[in-house]
XYZ file of C-alpha atoms in Angstrom:
605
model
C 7.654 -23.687 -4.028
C 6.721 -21.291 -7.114
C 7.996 -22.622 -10.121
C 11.154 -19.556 -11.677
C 10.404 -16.649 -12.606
C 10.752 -15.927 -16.392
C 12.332 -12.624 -17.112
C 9.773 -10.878 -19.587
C 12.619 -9.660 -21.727
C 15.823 -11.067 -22.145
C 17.616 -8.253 -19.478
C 19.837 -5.257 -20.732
C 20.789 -4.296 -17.590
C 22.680 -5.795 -14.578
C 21.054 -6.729 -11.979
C 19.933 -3.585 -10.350
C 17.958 -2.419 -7.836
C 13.547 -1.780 -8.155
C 13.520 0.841 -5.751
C 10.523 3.262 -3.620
C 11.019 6.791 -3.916
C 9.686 10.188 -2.779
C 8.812 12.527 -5.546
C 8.392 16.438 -5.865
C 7.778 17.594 -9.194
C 6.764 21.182 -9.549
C 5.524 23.760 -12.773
C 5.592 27.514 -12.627
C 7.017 30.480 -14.403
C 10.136 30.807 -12.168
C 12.314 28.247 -10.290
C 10.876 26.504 -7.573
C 11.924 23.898 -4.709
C 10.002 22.211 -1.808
C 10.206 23.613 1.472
C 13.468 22.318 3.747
C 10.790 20.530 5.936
C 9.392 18.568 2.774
C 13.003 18.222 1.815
C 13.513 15.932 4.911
C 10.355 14.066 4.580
C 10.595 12.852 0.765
C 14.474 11.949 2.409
C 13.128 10.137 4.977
C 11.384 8.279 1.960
C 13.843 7.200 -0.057
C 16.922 7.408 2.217
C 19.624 5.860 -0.225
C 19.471 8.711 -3.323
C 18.613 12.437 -3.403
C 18.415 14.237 -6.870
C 17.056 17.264 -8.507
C 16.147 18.064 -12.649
C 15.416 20.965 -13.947
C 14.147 21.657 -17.637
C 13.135 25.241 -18.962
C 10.604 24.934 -21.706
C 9.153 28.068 -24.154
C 5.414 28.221 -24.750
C 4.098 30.799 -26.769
C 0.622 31.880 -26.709
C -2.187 31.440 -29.126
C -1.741 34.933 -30.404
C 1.928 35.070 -30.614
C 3.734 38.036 -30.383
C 6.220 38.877 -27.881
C 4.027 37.191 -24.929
C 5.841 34.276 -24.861
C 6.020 32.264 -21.800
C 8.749 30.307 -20.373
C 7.613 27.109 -17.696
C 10.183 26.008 -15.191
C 9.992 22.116 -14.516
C 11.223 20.911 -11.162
C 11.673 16.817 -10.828
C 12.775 15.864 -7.324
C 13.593 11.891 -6.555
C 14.491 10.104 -3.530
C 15.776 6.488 -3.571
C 14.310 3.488 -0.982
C 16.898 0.482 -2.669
C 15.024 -2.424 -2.597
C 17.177 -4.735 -4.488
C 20.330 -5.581 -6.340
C 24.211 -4.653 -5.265
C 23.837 -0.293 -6.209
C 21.838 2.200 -6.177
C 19.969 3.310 -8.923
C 19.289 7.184 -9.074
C 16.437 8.721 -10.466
C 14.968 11.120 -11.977
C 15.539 9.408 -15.247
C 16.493 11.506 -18.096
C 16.701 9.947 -21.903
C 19.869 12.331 -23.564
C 18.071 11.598 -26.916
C 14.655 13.271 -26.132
C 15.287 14.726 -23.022
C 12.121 12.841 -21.066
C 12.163 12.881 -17.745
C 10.852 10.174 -15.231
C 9.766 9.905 -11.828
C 9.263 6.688 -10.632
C 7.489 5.391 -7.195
C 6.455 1.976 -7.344
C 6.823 -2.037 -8.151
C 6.447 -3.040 -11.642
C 6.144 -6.757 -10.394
C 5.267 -7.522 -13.544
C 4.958 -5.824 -17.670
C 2.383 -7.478 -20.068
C 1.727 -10.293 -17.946
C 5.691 -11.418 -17.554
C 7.589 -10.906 -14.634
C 10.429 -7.840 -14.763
C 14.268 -8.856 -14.315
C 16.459 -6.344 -13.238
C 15.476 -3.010 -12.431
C 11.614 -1.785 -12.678
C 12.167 1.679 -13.324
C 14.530 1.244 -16.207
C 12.103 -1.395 -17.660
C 9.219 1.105 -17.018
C 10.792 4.148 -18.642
C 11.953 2.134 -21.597
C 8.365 1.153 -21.755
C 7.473 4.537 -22.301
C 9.978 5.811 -24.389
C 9.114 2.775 -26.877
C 5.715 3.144 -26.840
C 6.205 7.040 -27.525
C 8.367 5.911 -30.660
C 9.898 8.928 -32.887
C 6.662 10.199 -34.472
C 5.770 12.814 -32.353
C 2.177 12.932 -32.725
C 0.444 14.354 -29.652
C -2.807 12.187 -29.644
C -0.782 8.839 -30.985
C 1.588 9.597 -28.298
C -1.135 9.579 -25.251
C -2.615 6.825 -26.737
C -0.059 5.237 -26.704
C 1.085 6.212 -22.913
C -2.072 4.778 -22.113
C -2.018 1.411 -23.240
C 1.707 0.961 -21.794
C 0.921 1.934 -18.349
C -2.030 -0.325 -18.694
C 0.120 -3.237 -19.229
C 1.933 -2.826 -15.647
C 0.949 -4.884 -12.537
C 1.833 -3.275 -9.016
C 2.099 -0.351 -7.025
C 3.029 2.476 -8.376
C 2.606 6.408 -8.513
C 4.613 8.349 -11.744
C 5.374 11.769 -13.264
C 6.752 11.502 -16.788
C 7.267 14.065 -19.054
C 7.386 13.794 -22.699
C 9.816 16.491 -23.929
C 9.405 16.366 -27.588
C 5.735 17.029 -27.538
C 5.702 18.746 -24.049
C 2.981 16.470 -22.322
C 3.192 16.123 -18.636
C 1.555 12.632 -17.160
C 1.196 11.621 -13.799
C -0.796 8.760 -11.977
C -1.080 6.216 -9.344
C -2.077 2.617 -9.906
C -5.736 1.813 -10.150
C -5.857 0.658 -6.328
C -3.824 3.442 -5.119
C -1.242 2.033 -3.324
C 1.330 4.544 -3.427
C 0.781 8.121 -2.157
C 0.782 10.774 -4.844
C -1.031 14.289 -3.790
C -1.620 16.985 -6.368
C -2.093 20.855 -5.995
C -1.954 24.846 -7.031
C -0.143 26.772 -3.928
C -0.881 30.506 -3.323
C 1.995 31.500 -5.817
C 0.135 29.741 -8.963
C 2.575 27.152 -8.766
C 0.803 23.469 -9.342
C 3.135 21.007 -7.236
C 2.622 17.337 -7.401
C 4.336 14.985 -4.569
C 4.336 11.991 -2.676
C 3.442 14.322 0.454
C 2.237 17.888 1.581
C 4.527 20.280 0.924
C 4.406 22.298 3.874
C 4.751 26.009 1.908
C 1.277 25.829 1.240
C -1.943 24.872 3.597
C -2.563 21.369 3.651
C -6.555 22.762 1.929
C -3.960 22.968 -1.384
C -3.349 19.049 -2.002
C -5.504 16.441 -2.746
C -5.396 12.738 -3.446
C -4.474 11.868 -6.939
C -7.740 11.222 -8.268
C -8.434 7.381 -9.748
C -9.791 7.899 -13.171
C -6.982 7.132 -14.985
C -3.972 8.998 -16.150
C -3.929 12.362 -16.532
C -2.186 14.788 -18.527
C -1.330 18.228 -19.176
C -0.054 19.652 -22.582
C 2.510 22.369 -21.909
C 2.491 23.272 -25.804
C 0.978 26.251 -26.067
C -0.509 28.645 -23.863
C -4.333 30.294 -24.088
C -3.389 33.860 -22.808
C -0.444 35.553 -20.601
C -2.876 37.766 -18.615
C -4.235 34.180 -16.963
C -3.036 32.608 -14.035
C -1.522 29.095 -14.525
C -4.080 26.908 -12.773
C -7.078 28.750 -15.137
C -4.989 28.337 -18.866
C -3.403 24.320 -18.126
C -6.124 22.013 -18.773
C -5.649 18.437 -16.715
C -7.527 16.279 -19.562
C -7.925 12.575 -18.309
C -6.910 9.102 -20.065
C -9.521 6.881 -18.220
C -9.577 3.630 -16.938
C -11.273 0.793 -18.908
C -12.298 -2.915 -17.732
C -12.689 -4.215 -21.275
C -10.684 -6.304 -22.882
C -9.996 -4.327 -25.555
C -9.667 -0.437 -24.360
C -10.641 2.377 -26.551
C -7.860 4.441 -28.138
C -6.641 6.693 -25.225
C -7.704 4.695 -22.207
C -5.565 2.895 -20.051
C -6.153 -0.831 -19.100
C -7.988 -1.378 -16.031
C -6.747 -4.812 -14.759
C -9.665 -5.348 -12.069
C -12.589 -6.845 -13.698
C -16.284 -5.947 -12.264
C -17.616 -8.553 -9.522
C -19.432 -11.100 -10.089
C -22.582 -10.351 -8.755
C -24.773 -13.707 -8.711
C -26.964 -14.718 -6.336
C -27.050 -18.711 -5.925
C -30.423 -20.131 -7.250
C -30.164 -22.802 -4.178
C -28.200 -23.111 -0.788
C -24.782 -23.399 -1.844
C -22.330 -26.541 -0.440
C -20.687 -26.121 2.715
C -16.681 -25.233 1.775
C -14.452 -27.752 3.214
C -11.008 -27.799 3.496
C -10.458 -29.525 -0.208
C -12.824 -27.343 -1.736
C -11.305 -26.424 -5.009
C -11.772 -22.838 -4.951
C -10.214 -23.340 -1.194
C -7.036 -25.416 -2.579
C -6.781 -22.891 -5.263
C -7.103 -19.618 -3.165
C -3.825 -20.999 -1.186
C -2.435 -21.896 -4.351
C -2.951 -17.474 -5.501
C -2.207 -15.756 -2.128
C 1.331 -18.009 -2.085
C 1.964 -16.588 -5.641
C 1.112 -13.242 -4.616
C 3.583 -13.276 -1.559
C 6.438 -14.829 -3.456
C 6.679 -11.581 -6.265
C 7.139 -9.665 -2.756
C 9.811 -11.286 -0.436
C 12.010 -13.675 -2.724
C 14.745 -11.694 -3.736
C 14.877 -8.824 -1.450
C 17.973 -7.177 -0.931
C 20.436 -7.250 2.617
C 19.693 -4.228 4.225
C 22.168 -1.751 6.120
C 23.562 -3.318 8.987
C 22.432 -6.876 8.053
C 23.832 -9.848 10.118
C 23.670 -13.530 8.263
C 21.438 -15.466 9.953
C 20.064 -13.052 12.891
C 19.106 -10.047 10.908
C 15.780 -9.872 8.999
C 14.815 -9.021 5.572
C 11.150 -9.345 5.427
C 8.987 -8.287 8.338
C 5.195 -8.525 8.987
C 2.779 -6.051 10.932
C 1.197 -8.072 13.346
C -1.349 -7.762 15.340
C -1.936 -11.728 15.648
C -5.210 -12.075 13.414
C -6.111 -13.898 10.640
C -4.724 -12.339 7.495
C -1.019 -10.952 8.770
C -1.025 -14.418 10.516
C -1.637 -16.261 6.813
C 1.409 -13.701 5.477
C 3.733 -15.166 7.827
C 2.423 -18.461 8.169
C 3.116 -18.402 4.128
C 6.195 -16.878 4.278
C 7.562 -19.541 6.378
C 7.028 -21.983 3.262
C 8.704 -19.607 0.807
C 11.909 -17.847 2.613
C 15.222 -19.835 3.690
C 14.733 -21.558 7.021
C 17.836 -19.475 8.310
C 15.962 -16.366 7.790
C 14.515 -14.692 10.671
C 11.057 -13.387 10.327
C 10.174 -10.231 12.614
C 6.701 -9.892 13.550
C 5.790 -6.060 14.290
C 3.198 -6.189 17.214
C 2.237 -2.103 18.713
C 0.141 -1.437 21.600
C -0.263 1.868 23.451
C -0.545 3.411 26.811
C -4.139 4.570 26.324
C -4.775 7.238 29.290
C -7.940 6.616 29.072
C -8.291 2.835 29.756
C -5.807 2.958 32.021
C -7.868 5.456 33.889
C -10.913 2.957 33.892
C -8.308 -0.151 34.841
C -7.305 1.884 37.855
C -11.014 2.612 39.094
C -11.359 -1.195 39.139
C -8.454 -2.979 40.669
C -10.478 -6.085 40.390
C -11.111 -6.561 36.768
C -9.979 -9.203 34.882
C -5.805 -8.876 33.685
C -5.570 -5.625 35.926
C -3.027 -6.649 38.095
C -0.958 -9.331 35.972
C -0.686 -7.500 32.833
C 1.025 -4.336 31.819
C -1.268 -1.732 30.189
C 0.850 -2.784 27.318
C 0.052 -6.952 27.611
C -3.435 -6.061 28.039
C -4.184 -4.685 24.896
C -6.447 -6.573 22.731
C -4.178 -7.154 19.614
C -1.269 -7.527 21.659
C -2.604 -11.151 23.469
C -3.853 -12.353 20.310
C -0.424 -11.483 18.861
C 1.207 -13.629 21.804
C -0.961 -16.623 21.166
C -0.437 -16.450 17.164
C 3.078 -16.095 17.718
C 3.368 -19.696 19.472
C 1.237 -20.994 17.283
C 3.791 -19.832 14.445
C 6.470 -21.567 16.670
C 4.946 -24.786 17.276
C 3.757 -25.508 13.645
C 7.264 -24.169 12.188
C 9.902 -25.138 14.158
C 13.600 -24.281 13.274
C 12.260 -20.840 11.950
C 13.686 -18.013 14.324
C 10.258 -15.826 14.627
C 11.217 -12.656 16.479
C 8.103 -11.096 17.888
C 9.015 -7.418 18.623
C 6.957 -5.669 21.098
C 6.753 -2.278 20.074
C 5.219 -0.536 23.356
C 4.189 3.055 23.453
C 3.885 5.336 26.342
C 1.425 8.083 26.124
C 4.092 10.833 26.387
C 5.895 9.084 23.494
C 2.971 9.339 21.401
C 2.523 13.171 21.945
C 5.665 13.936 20.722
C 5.216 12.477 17.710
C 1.314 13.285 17.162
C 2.638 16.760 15.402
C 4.519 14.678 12.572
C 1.899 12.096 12.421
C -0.488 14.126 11.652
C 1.564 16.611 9.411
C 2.376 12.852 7.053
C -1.579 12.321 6.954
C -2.645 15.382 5.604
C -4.731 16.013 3.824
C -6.319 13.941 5.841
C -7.662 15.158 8.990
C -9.918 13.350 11.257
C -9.945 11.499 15.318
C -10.119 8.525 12.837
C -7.158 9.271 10.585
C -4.962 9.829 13.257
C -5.500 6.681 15.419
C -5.130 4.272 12.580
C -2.031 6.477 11.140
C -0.353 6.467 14.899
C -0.623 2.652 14.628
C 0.891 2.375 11.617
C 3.854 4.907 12.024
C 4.890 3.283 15.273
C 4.740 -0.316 14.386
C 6.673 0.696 10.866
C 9.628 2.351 12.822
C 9.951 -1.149 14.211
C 11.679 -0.490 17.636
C 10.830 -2.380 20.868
C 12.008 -5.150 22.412
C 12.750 -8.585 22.270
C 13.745 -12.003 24.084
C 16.671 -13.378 23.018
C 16.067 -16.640 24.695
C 12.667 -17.835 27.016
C 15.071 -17.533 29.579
C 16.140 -13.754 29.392
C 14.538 -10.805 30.025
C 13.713 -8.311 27.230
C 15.970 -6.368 25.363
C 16.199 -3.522 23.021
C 15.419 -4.288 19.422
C 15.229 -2.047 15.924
C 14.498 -4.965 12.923
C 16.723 -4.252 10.043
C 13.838 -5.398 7.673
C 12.840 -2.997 4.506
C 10.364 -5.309 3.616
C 7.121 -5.144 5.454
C 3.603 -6.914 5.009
C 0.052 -5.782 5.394
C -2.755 -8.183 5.128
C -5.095 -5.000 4.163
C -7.507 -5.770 1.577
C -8.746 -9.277 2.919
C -11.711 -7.683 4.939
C -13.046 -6.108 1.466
C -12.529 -9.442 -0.585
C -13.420 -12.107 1.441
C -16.471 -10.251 3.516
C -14.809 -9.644 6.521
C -16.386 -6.675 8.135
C -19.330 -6.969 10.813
C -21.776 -5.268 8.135
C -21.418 -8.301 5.749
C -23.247 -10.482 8.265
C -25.776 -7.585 9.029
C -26.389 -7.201 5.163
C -27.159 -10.736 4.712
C -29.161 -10.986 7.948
C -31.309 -8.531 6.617
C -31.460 -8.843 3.041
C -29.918 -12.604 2.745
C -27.691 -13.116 -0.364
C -28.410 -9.971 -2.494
C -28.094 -7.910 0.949
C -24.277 -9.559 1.118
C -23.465 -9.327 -2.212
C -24.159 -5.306 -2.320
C -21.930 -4.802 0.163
C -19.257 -6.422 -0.614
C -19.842 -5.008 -4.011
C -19.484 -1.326 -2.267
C -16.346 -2.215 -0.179
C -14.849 -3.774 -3.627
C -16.045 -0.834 -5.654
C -14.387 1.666 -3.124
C -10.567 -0.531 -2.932
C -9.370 2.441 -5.396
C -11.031 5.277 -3.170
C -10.045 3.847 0.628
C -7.067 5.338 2.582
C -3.963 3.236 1.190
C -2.521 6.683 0.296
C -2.470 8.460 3.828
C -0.754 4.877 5.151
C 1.597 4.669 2.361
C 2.864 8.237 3.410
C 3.084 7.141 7.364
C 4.474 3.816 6.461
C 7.290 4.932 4.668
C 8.598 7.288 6.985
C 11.072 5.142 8.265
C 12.361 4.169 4.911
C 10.450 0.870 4.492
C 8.088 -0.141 2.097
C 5.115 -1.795 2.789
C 3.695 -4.781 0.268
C -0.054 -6.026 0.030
C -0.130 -9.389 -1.205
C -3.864 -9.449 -0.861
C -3.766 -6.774 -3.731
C -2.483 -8.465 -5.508
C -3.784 -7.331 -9.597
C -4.122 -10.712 -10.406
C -5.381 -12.077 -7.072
C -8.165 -9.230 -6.583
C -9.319 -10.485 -10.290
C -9.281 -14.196 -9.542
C -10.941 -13.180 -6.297
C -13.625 -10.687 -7.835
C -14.771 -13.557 -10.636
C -15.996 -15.897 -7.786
C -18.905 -15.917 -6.492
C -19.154 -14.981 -2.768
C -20.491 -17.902 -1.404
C -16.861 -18.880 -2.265
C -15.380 -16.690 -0.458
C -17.097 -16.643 3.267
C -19.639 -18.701 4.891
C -22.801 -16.823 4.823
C -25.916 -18.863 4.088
C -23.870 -21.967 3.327
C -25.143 -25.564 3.857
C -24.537 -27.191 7.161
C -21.393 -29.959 7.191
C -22.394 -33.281 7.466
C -22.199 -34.912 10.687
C -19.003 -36.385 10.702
C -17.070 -36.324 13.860
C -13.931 -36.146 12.165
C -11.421 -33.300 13.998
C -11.103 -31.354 11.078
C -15.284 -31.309 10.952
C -15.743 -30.418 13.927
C -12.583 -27.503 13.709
C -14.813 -25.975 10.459
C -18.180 -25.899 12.027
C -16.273 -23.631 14.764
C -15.252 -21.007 12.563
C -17.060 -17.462 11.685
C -18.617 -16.851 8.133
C -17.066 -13.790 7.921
C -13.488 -14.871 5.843
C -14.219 -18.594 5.899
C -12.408 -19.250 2.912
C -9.599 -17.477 4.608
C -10.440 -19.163 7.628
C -9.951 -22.585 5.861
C -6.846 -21.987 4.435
C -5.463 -20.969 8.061
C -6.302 -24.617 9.374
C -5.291 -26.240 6.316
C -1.626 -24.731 6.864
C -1.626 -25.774 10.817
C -3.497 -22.519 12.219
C -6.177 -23.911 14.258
C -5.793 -20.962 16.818
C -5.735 -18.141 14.164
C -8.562 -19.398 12.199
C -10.887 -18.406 14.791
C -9.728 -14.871 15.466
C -12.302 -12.404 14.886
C -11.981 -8.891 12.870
C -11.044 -6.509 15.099
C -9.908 -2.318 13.802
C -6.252 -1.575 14.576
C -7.143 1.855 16.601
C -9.071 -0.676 19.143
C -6.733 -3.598 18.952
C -3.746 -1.282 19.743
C -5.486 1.296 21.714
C -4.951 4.151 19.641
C -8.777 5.328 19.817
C -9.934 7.764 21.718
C -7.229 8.653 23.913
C -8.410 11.314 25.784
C -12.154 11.445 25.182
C -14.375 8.485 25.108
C -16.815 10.618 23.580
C -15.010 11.613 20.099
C -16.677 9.641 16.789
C -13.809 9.066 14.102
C -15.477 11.204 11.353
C -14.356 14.098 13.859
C -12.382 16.640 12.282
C -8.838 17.066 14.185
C -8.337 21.085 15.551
């Protein structure tokens, strides 16, 4: 077990709830709300807490005179309680200053020390310290900067400075929280954790991943100027030194190393250091995220789950719950989230061959790829852990089902908008509603199932760290180790840039919050500082020629992941270490539903 978590401060506060939230914030120069459909949405969100502040501020032009303007500040927050006995409402407001924040996030940990107590009250103390009482605009962005660099974990923000009228807003550096920013038709700029639906989805983009950015609301160029042309967004930027410049905001992920081995490297074993050690991280990682959540609604001791894990039986969500066996009380049940769909399509080929392998003694449901290697890694899970309670929910989906909801999936994606988009988003809205069926004994037959969990893990991120993708072993087959190393270089380069905001805005429809232990800040830098012969299996030296078992299991396994790979058999998962990578939309059969035909950069109609 992890050794206790120190508290980085000595905590004000009871112990009260870090919490997910949906946030609206809006500026214009007249009152202004989200639509009643966004409304629901940013509800849906955060389900516990719903509140609205308003602040009226004067600007007056550069030229004075009786042009004065007055901007109308909108701060929406919904609540997702994630831990603790109460709810704890935002928007903050400080009655000294009259700041103002919006919090979405996980501040697992401030200046390198875990966070007791609540996150958001530790963050916007943060900031109001760090702002201090000398209202200096430049000292105060500077400042801004370097405390928002100091925070490890998910987050998106809006905070407002009153007393010098600077508006921030940002997402972490890996962009793991949605946060989508835009000017509507009316010249109002909205910023929010979705699209609001009173303006074309062309309005909103991703909150970009330079840094943080900020707009001074001080003074105003000219009253015969739209909004959008007068408020300048200026940028606080990311920095990977050690020591940032003045006005530029820690980056915590360090570049990769990029070395190319001057001779075949060692064959990793399974008490390779780096191996033993990479265990050691990922079980750190996990622990911040599922010791101490909370009960949630409806909880039952000892049948209901707090933690579940999206499963689709492969390597990395297997490692997740494989881990969290070690690290949550045996009387915990774990669920296991397993989707597969009713793909017309393939069932249209299964028909036209009645002969085919599974066709006639499996469902269309049981036949889906991810769904029989999420069977097998769930007895695996039993055998190796027994006296666990491991409730594999299988969350079927028939192709009417899936219609009815394609209108709201694909109004939570936008702005994204391709064939692509949609099948991985389908898979991840239906397996996060978490509603299928169960057996209550290996006698019974199935029966209906919701898990009560809040808590839900991803292994995303493992494919881009530990070379997992089919390209890695192309690149090096073509261009050996410098071939590899590029690529992973790009897929590490582009963690910031990848989709983690269209899923985090599916995910948490259904008022759960998704965690990424393999994003860890501090495990993507341990990761990124070895070399990547440490990390997978490409070009390594053969084993030696040892008939031992756990020889002969190693020499079995791909190169794509093998340090991954290794630490699956070294915690009992001799099945799982040999899965192969395989893309949600195919494993669940979301892709290409009705056309066989359509490529995923297609853009939707």
């Amino acid at each position: 077990m992890a050794a206790r978590l120190i508290p980085a401060v000595a905590p004000t506060l009871s112990s009260t709830p870090p919490i997910m939230c949906g946030i609206f914030f809006s500026l214009s120069t007249k009152p202004t709300s989200p639509t009643h459909e966004t409304s629901k949405l940013l509800e849906q969100r955060g389900p516990d807490s719903c509140r609205t502040h308003t602040v009226c501020r004067e600007a007056k032009t550069q030229n004075g005179g009786s042009q004065d303007i007055t901007y109308h500040l909108t701060f929406i927050s919904t609540v997702l309680s994630l831990r603790g006995d109460h709810v704890f409402h935002q928007p903050l407001v400080d009655p000294t200053t009259d700041s103002v924040l919006c919090w979405n996030g996980e501040a697992w940990k401030i200046a390198g020390q875990p966070v007791a107590g609540n996150d958001t009250a530790h963050v916007f103390d943060l900031l109001l310290q760090a702002t201090g009482r000398k209202y200096d605009r430049q000292s105060v962005a500077h400042n801004i900067a370097k405390a928002v660099g100091s925070i490890s974990g998910p987050f998106a923000f809006v905070f407002y400075h009153a007393p010098t009228a600077q508006l921030f807003f940002s997402r972490d550096c890996l962009g793991r929280r949605s946060l989508l920013q835009g000017w509507d038709e009316n010249d109002v700029l909205k910023i929010c954790s979705l699209c609001d639906s009173s303006s074309s989805s062309e309005c909103f983009e991703e909150v970009g991943f330079d840094g943080i950015y900020m707009i001074d609301l001080a003074e105003r160029r000219s009253s015969s100027l739209p909004l959008q042309a007068q408020l300048k967004v200026e940028t606080l930027p990311w920095s990977s030194g050690d020591l940032p410049l003045p006005g530029h905001v820690q980056n915590p992920i360090p570049p990769m190393n990029m070395s190319i081995p001057e001779q075949q490297p060692p064959a990793l074993a399974l008490d390779t250091p780096s191996v033993v050690e990479l265990e050691a991280r990922l079980r750190q990682s996990l622990t911040l995220r599922i010791q101490g959540v909370p009960i949630p609604p409806n909880y039952i001791p000892d049948q209901s789950a707090k933690v579940a894990v999206l499963f689709s039986g492969g390597l990395d969500c297997s490692l997740l719950a494989r881990l969290s066996h070690d690290l949550l009380p045996l009387h915990e049940p774990i669920d296991l989230l397993n989707v597969a769909f009713e793909n017309p399509r393939v069932a249209a080929a299964r028909s036209n061959q009645p002969d085919a392998p599974l066709s006639s003694s499996l469902s269309v449901y049981e036949a889906c790829p991810d769904r029989m290697t999420g069977r097998s890694a769930h007895a695996e899970l039993q055998k190796i852990c027994p006296g666990r309670a491991w409730r594999f929910v299988a969350i079927d989906i028939p192709y009417a089902e899936t219609l009815a909801h394609r209108d709201l999936v694909r109004r939570l994606m936008r702005p994204h908008n391709t064939e692509m988009d949609l099948s991985i988003a389908c898979a991840l809205y239906f397996a996060s509603r978490g509603q299928g069926t169960i057996y209550a004994s290996s006698d019974s037959n199935p029966v209906s199932y919701t898990t009560t969990a809040r808590v839900l893990l991803s292994g995303l991120g493992a494919d881009e760290l530990f070379a997992g993708y089919g390209r890695h072993g192309v690149a090096f087959n073509r261009n050996g180790f410098e071939g590899l190393v590029s690529e992973v270089h790009l897929d590490v380069s582009r963690l910031g840039q990848r989709n983690l905001g269209r899923d985090d805005r599916v995910l948490s429809h259904w008022g759960r919050e998704t965690r990424f232990p393999f994003l860890d800040e501090e495990f993507v830098a341990w990761v990124l500082r070895a070399p990547v012969w440490e990390k997978c299996g490409f070009g390594l030296a053969g084993l030696s020629n040892s008939e031992s078992a756990d020889a002969q299991a190693i020499a079995s396994l791909d190169a794509e992941k093998m340090a991954l790979r290794l630490v699956a058999l070294r915690l009992g998962l001799q099945g799982v270490a040999r899965e192969k990578k395989r893309a949600i939309q195919f494993g669940a059969r979301t892709a290409k539903m009705e056309k066989g035909r359509t490529k995923g950069t297609d853009t939707l109609g």
